[in-house]
JSON list of C-alpha atoms and ligand atoms in Angstrom, two decimals:
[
{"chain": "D", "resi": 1, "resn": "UNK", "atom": "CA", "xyz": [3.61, 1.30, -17.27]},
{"chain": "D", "resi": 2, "resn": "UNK", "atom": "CA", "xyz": [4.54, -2.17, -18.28]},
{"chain": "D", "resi": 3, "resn": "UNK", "atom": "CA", "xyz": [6.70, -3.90, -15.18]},
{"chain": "D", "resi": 4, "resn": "UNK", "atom": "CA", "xyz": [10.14, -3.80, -17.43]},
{"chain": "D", "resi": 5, "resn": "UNK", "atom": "CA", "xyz": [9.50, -0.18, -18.31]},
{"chain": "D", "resi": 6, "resn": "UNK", "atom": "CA", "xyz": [9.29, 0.37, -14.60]},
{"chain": "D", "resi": 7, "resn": "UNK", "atom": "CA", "xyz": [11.94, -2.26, -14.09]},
{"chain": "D", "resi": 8, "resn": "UNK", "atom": "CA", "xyz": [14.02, 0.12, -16.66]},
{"chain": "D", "resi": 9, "resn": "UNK", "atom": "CA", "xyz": [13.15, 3.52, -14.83]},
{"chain": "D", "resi": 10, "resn": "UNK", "atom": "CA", "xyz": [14.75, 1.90, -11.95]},
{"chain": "D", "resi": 11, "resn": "UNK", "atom": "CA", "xyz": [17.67, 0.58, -13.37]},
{"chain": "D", "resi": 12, "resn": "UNK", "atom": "CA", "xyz": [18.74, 4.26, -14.87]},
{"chain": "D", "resi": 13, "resn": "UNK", "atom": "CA", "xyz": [17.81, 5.83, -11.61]},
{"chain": "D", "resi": 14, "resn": "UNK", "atom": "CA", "xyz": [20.27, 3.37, -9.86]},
{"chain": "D", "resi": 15, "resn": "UNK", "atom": "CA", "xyz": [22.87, 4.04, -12.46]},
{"chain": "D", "resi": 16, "resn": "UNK", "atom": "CA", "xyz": [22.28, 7.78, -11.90]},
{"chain": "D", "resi": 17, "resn": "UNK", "atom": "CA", "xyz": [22.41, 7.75, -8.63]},
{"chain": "D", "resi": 18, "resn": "UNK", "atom": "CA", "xyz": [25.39, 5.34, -8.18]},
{"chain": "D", "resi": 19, "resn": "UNK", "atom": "CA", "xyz": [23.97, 2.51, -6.03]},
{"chain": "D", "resi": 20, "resn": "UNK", "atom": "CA", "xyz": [25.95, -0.19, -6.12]},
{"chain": "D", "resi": 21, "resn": "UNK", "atom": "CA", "xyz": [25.06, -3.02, -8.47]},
{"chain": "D", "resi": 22, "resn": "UNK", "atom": "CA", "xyz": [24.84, -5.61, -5.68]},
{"chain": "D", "resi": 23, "resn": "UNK", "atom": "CA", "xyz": [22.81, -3.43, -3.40]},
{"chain": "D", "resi": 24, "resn": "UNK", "atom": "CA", "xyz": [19.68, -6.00, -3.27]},
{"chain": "D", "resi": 25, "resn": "UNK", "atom": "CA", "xyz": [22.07, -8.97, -2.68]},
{"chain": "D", "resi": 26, "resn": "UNK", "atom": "CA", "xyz": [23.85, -6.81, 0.28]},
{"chain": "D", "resi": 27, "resn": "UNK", "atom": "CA", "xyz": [21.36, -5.33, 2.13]},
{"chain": "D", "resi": 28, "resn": "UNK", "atom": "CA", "xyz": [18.68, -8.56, 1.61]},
{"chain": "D", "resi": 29, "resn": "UNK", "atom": "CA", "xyz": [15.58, -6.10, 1.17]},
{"chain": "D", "resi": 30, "resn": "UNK", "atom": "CA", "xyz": [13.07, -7.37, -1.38]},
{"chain": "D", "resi": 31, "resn": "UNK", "atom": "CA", "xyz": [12.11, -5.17, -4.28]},
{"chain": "D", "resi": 32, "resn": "UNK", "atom": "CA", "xyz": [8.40, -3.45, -4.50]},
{"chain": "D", "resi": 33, "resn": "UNK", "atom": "CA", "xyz": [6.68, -2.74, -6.89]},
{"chain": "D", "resi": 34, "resn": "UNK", "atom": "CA", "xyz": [5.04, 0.59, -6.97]},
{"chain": "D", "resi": 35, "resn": "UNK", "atom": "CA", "xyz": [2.08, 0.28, -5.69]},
{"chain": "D", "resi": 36, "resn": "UNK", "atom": "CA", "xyz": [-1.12, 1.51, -8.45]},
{"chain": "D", "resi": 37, "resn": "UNK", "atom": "CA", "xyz": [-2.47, 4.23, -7.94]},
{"chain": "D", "resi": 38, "resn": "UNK", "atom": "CA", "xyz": [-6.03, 3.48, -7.73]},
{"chain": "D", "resi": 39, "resn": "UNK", "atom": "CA", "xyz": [-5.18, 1.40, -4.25]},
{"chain": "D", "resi": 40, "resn": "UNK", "atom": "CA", "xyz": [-3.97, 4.71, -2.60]},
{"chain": "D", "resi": 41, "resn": "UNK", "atom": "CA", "xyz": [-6.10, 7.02, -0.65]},
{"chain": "D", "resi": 42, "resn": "UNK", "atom": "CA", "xyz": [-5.04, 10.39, 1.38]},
{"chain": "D", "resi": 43, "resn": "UNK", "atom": "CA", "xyz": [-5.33, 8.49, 4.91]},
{"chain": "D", "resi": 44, "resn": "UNK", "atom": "CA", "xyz": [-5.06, 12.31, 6.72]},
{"chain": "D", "resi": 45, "resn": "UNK", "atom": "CA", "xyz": [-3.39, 15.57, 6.07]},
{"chain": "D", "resi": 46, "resn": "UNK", "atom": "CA", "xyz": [0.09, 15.33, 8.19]},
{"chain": "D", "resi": 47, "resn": "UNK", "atom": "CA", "xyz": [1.22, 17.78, 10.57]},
{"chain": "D", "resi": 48, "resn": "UNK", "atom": "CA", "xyz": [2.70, 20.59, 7.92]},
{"chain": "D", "resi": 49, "resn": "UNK", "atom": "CA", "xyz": [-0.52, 20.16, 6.00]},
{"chain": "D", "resi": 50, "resn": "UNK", "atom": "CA", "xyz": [0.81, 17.62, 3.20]},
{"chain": "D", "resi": 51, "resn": "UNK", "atom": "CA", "xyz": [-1.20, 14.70, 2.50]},
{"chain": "D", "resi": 52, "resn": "UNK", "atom": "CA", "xyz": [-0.53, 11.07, 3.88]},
{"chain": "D", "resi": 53, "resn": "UNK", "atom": "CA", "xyz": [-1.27, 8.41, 1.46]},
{"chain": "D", "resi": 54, "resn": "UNK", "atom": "CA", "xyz": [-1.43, 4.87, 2.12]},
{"chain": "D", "resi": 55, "resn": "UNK", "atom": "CA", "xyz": [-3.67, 1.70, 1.01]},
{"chain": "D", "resi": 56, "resn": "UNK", "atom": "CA", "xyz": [-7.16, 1.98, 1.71]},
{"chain": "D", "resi": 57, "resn": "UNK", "atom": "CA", "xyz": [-6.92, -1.14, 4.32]},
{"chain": "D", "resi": 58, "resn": "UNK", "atom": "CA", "xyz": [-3.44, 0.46, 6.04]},
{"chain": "D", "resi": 59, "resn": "UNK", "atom": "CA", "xyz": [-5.30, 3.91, 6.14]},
{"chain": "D", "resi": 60, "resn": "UNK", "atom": "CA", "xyz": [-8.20, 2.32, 7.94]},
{"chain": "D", "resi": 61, "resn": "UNK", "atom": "CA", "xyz": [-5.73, 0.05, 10.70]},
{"chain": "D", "resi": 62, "resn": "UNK", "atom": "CA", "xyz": [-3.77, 3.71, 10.98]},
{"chain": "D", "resi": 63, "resn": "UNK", "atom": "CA", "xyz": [-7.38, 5.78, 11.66]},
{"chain": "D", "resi": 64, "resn": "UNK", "atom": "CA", "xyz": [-8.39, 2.85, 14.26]},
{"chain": "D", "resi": 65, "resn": "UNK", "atom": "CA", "xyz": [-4.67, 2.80, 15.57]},
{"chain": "D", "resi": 66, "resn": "UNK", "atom": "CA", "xyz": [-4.17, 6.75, 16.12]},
{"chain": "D", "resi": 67, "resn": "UNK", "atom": "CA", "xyz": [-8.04, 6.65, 17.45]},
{"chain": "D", "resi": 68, "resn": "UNK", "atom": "CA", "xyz": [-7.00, 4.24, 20.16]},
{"chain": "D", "resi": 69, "resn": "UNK", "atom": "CA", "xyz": [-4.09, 5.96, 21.08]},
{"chain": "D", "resi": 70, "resn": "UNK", "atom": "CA", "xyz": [-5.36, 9.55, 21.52]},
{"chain": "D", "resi": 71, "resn": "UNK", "atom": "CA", "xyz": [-8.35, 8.19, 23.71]},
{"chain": "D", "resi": 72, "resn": "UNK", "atom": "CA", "xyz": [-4.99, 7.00, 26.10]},
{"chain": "D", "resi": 73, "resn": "UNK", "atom": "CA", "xyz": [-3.89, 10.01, 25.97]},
{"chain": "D", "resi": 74, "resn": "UNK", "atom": "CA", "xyz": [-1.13, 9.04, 23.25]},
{"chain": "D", "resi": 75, "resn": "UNK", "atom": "CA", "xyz": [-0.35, 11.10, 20.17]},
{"chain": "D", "resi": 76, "resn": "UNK", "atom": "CA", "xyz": [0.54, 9.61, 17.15]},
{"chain": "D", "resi": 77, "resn": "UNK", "atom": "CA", "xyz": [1.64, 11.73, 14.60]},
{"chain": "D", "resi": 78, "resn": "UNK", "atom": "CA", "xyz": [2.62, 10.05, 10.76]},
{"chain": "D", "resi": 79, "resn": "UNK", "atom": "CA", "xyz": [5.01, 12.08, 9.07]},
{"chain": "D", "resi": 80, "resn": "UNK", "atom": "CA", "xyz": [5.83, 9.63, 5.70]},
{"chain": "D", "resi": 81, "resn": "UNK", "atom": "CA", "xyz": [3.51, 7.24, 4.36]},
{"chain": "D", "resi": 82, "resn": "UNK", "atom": "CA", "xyz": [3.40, 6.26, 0.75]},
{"chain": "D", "resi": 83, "resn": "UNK", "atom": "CA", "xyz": [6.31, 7.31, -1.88]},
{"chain": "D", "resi": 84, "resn": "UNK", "atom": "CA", "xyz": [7.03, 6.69, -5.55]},
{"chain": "D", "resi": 85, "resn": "UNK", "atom": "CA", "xyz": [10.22, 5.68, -7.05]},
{"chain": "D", "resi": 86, "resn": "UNK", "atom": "CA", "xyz": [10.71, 8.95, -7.88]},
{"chain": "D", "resi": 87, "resn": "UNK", "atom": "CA", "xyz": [9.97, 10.83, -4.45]},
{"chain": "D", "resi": 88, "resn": "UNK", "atom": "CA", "xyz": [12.17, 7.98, -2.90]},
{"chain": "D", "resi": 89, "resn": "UNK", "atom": "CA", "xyz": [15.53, 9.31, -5.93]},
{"chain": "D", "resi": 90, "resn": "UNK", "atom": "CA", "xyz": [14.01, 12.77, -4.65]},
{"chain": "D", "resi": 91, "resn": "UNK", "atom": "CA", "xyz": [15.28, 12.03, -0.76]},
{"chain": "D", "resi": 92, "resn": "UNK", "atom": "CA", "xyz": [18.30, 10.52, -2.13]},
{"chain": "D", "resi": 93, "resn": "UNK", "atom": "CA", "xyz": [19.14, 13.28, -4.55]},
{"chain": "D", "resi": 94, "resn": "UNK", "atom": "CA", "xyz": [18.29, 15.46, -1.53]},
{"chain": "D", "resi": 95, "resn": "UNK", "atom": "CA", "xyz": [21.56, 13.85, 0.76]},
{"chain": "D", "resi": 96, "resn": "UNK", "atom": "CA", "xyz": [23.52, 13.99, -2.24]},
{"chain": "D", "resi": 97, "resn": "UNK", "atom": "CA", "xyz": [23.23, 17.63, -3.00]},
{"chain": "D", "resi": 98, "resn": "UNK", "atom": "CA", "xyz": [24.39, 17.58, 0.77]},
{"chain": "D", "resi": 99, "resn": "UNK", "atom": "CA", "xyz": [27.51, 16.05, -0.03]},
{"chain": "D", "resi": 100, "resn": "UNK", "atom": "CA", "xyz": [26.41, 13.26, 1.84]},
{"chain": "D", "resi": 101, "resn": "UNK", "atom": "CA", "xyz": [28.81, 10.01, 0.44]},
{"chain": "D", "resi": 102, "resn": "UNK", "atom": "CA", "xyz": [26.19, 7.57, -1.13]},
{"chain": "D", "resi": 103, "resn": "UNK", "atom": "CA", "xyz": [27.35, 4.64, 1.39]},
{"chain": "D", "resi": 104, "resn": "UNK", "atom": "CA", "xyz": [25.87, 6.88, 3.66]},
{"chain": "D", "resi": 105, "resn": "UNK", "atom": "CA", "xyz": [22.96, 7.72, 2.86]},
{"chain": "D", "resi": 106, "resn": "UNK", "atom": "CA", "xyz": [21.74, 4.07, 2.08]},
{"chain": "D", "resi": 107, "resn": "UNK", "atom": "CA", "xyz": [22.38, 3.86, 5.66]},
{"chain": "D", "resi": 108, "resn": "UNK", "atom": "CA", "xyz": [19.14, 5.72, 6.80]},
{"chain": "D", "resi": 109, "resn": "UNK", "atom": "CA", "xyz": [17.93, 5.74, 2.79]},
{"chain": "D", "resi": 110, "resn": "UNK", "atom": "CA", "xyz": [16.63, 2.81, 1.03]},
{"chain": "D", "resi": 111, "resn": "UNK", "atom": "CA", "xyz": [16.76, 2.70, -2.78]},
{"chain": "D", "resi": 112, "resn": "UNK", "atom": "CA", "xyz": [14.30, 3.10, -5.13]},
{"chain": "D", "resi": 113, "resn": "UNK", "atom": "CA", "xyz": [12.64, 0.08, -5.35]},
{"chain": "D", "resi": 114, "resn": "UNK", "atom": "CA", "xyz": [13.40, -1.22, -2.06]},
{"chain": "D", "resi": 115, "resn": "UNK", "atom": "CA", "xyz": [11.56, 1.22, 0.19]},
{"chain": "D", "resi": 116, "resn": "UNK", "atom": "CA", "xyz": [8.80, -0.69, 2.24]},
{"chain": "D", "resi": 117, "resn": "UNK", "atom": "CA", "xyz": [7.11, 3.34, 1.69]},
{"chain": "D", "resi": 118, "resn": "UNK", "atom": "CA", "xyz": [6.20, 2.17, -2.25]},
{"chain": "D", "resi": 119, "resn": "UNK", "atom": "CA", "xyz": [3.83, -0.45, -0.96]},
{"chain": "D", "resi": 120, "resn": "UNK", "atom": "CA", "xyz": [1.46, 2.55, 0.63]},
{"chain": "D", "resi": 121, "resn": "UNK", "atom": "CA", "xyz": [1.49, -0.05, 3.84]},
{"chain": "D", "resi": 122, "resn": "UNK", "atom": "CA", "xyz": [4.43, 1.75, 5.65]},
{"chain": "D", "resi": 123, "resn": "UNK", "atom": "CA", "xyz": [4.33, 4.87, 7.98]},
{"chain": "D", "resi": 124, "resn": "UNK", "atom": "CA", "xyz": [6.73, 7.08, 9.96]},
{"chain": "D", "resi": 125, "resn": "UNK", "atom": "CA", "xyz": [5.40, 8.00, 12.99]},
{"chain": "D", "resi": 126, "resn": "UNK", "atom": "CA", "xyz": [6.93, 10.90, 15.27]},
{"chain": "D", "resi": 127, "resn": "UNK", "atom": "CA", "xyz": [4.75, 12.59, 18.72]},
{"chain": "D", "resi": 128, "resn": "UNK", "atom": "CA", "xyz": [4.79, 15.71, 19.95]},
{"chain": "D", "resi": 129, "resn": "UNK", "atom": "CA", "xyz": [8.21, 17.67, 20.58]},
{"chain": "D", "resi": 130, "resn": "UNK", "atom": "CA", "xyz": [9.92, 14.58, 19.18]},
{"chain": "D", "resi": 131, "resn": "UNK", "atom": "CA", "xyz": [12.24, 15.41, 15.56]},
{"chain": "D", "resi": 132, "resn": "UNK", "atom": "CA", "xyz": [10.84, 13.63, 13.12]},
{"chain": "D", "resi": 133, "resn": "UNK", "atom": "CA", "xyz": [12.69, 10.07, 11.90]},
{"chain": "D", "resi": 134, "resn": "UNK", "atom": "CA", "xyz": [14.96, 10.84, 15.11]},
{"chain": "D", "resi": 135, "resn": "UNK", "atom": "CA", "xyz": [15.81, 7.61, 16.81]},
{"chain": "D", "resi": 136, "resn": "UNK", "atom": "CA", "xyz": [15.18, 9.23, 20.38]},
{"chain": "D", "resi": 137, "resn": "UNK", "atom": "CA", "xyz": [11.62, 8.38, 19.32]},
{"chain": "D", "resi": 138, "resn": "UNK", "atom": "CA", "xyz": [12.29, 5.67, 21.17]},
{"chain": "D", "resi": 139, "resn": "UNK", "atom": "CA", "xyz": [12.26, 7.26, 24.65]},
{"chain": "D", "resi": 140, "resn": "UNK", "atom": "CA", "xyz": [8.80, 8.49, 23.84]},
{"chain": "D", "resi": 141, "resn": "UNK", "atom": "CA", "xyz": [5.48, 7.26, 25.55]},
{"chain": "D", "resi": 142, "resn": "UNK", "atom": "CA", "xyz": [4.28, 7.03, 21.69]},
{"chain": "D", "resi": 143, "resn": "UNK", "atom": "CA", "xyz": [6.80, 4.36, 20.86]},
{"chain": "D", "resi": 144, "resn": "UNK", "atom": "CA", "xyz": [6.20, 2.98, 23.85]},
{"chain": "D", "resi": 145, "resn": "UNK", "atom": "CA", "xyz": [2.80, 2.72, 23.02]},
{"chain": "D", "resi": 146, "resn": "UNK", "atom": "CA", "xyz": [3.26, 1.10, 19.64]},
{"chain": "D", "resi": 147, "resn": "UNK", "atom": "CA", "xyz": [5.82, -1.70, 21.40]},
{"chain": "D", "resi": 148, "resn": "UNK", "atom": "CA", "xyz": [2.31, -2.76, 23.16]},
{"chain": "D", "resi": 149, "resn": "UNK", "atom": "CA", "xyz": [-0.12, -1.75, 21.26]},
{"chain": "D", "resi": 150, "resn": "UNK", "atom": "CA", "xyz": [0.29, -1.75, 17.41]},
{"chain": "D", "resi": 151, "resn": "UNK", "atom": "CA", "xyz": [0.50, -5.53, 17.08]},
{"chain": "D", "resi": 152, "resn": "UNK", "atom": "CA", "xyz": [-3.19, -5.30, 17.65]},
{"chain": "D", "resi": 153, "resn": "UNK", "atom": "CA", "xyz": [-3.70, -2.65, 15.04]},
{"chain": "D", "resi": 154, "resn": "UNK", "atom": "CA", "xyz": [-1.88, -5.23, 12.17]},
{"chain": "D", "resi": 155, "resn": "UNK", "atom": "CA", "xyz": [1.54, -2.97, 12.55]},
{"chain": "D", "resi": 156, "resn": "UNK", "atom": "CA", "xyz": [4.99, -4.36, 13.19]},
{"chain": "D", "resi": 157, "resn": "UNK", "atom": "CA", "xyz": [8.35, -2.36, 13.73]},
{"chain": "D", "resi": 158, "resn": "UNK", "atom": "CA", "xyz": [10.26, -3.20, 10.74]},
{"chain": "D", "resi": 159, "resn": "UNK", "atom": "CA", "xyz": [14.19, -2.25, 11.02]},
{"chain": "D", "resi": 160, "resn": "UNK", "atom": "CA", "xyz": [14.58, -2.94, 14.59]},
{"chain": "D", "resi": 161, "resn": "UNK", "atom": "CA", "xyz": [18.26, -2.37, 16.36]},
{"chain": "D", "resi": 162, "resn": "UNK", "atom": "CA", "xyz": [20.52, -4.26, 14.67]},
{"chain": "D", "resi": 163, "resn": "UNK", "atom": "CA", "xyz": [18.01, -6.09, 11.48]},
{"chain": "D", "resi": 164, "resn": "UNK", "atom": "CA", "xyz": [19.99, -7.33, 8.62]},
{"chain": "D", "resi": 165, "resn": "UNK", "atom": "CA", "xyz": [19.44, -4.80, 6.05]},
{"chain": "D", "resi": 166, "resn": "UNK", "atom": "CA", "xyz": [22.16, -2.51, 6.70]},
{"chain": "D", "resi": 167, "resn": "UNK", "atom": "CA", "xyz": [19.92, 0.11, 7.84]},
{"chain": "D", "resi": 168, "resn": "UNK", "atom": "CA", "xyz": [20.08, 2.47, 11.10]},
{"chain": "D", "resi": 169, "resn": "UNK", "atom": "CA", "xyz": [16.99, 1.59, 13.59]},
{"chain": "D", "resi": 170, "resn": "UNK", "atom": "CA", "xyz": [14.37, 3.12, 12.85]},
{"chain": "D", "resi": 171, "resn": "UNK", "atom": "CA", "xyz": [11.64, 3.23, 15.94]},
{"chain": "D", "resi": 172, "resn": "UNK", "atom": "CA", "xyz": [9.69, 5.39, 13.68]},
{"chain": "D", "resi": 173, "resn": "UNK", "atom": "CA", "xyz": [9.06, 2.79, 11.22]},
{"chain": "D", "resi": 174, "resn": "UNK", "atom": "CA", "xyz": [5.88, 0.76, 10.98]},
{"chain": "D", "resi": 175, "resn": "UNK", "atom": "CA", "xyz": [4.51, -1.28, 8.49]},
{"chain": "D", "resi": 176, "resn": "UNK", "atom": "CA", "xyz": [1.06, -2.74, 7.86]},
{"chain": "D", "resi": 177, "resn": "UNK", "atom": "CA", "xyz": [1.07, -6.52, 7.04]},
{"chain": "D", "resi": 178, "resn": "UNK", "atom": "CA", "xyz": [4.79, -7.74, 7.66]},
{"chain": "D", "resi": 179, "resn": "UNK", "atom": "CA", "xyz": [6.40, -7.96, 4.53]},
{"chain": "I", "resi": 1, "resn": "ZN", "atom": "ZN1", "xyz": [9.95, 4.80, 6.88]}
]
């Protein structure tokens, strides 16, 4: 797909979706591109059995990463890696159908095109008997683990308490390679 018949796609799905026209200017996050296909790879099969798919290179930091972690006793559990345009309208439409208000949503939601998730170098992370994309995450060993540990790894925490971009924290958030 040529980038203005992706640029397009986007544009309709915004319109559809009713994000407001200044949403890039508000909320500051840069737009991504979606990331080709032929960079992805299935990094592991999550916890319900679905695959995770990231970059080669953020699959690799997330093996060495979760590898680490287990050996100190430290479960790290991905739950969201890579997502199209269209899986990222999918969650949207999903709140919507809720009845969720769309101010709302792009809260906890970002819009297609500005999800770190289409570069393939982003991953939720949740532990054991912790709700997924739940920010008591935070109270967890696991996230205390990251704090110290993922820095190492190539991971940083990227919608910290309070980050510009109009969205909630999210402790579960990691990306590889800071945008
Ligand atoms: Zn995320």
């Amino acid at each position: 797909m040529t980038p203005s018949a992706s640029h397009q796609l986007l544009l309709a799905m915004h319109r559809e979706l009713n994000i407001p026209t200044d949403y890039a200017q508000r909320t500051g996050l840069p737009f991504f591109d979606d990331v080709g296909l032929s960079e992805l790879v299935v990094a592991q099969l999550d916890e319900a059995g679905r695959p995770l798919v990231l970059t080669k290179e953020a699959a690799q930091a997330l093996g060495a990463m979760r590898t680490a972690a287990t050996k100190e006793g430290i479960a790290l559990l991905p739950f969201s890696g890579f997502r199209s345009y269209l899986y990222q309208k999918g969650l949207l439409l999903g709140k919507i159908h809720k009845g969720i208000s769309i101010d709302e949503i792009l809260k906890v939601l970002a819009a297609p095109g500005y999800s770190e998730h289409h570069t393939g170098e982003a991953v939720d992370i949740t532990t054991h008997d912790c709700p997924p994309a739940e920010e008591i995450f935070e109270k967890t060993p696991a996230y205390q683990w990251l704090i110290a540990r993922a820095h190492d790894f190539g991971f940083t925490e990227s919608f910290p308490r309070g980050n510009p971009h109009s969205l909630v924290y999210e402790p579960w958030h990691w990306k590889f390679k800071a945008t």
